[in-house]
XYZ file of C-alpha atoms in Angstrom:
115
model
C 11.054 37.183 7.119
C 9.590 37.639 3.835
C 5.991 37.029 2.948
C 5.824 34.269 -0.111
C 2.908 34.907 -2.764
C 1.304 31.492 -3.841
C -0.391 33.147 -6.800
C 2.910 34.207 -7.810
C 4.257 30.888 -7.110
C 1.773 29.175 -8.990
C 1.978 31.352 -12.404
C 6.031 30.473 -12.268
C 5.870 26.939 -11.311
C 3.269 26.333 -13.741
C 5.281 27.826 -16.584
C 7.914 25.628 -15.635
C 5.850 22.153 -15.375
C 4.762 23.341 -18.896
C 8.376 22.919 -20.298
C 8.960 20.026 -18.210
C 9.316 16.701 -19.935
C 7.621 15.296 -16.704
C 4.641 17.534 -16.760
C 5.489 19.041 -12.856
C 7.416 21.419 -11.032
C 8.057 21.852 -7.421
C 9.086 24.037 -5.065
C 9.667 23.858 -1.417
C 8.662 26.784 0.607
C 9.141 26.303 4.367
C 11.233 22.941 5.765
C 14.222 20.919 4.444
C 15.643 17.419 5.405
C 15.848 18.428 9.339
C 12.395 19.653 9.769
C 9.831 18.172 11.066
C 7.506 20.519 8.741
C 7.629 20.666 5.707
C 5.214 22.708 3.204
C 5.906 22.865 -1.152
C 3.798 24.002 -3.956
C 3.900 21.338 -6.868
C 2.434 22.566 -10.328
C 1.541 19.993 -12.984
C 0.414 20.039 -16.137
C -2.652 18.120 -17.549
C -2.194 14.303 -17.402
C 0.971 14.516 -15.437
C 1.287 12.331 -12.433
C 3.396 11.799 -9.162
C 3.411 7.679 -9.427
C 3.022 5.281 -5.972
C 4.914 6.680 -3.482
C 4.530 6.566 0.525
C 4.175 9.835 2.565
C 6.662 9.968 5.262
C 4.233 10.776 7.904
C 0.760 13.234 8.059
C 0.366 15.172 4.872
C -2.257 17.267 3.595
C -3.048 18.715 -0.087
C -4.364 22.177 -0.228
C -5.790 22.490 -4.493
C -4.255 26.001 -5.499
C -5.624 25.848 -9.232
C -6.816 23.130 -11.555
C -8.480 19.509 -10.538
C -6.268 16.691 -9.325
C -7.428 12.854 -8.375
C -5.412 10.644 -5.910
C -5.542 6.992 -6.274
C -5.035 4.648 -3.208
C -5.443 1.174 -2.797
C -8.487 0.665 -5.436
C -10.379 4.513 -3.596
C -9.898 7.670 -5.258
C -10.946 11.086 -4.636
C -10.799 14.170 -6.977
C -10.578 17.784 -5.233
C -10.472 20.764 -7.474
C -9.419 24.619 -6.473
C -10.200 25.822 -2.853
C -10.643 21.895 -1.656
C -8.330 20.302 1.216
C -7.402 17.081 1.034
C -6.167 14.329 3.840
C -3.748 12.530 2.340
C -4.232 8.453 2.882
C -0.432 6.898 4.684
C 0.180 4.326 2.652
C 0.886 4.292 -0.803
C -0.808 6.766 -3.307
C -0.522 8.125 -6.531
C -1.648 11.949 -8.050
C -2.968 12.224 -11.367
C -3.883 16.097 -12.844
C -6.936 15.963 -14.493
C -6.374 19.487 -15.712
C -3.388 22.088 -15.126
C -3.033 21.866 -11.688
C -0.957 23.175 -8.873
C -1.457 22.551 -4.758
C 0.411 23.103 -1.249
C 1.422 19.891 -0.615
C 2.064 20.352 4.026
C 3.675 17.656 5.375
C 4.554 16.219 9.183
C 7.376 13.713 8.530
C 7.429 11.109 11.497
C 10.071 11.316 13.857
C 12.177 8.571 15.467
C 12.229 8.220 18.865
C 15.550 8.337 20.740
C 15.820 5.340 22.379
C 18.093 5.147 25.571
């Protein structure tokens, strides 16, 4: 098992949302469509945002660098470096106010086998 290096992941993901026409780059580091986990560093430059989408089950935002605000339902909260962030279920939106980049850890809900 290799160690990853988020400060490493950061600097490269951020050069990359800075040629992006869409302002972000992501990049998953532990899960995939099976797991249950799931844990990826998203970069994005000033002004970018990640428009109204649902979360598909518990999710939290860890700030890596940079300020970001989440909008939900007419509430909004700004974190900035070194602040953890519950992410609200329903529908949400991520704006960053400033280069930004966070761990985005994720839970997706499982279906129950029924039988």
């Amino acid at each position: 098992m290799q160690p990853d290096n988020l400060d490493q992941q950061v600097q490269a993901l951020g050069d990359a949302a800075a040629q992006a026409t869409n302002g972000r780059s992501a990049r998953m580091l532990y899960g995939g469509p099976s797991s249950t986990l799931t844990q990826t560093v998203i970069a994005m430059r000033e002004g970018a945002r990640l428009g109204d989408h649902e979360s598909p089950g518990e999710a939290t935002m860890l700030v890596l660098r940079g300020r970001l605000r989440v909008a939900s339902q007419g509430q909004a909260w700004e974190a900035a470096q070194g602040d953890l962030l519950e992410l609200p279920l329903e529908t949400h939106a991520v704006e960053a106010l400033m280069d930004a980049a966070f761990l985005l850890t994720a839970a997706k809900v499982r279906q129950q086998a029924h039988g």
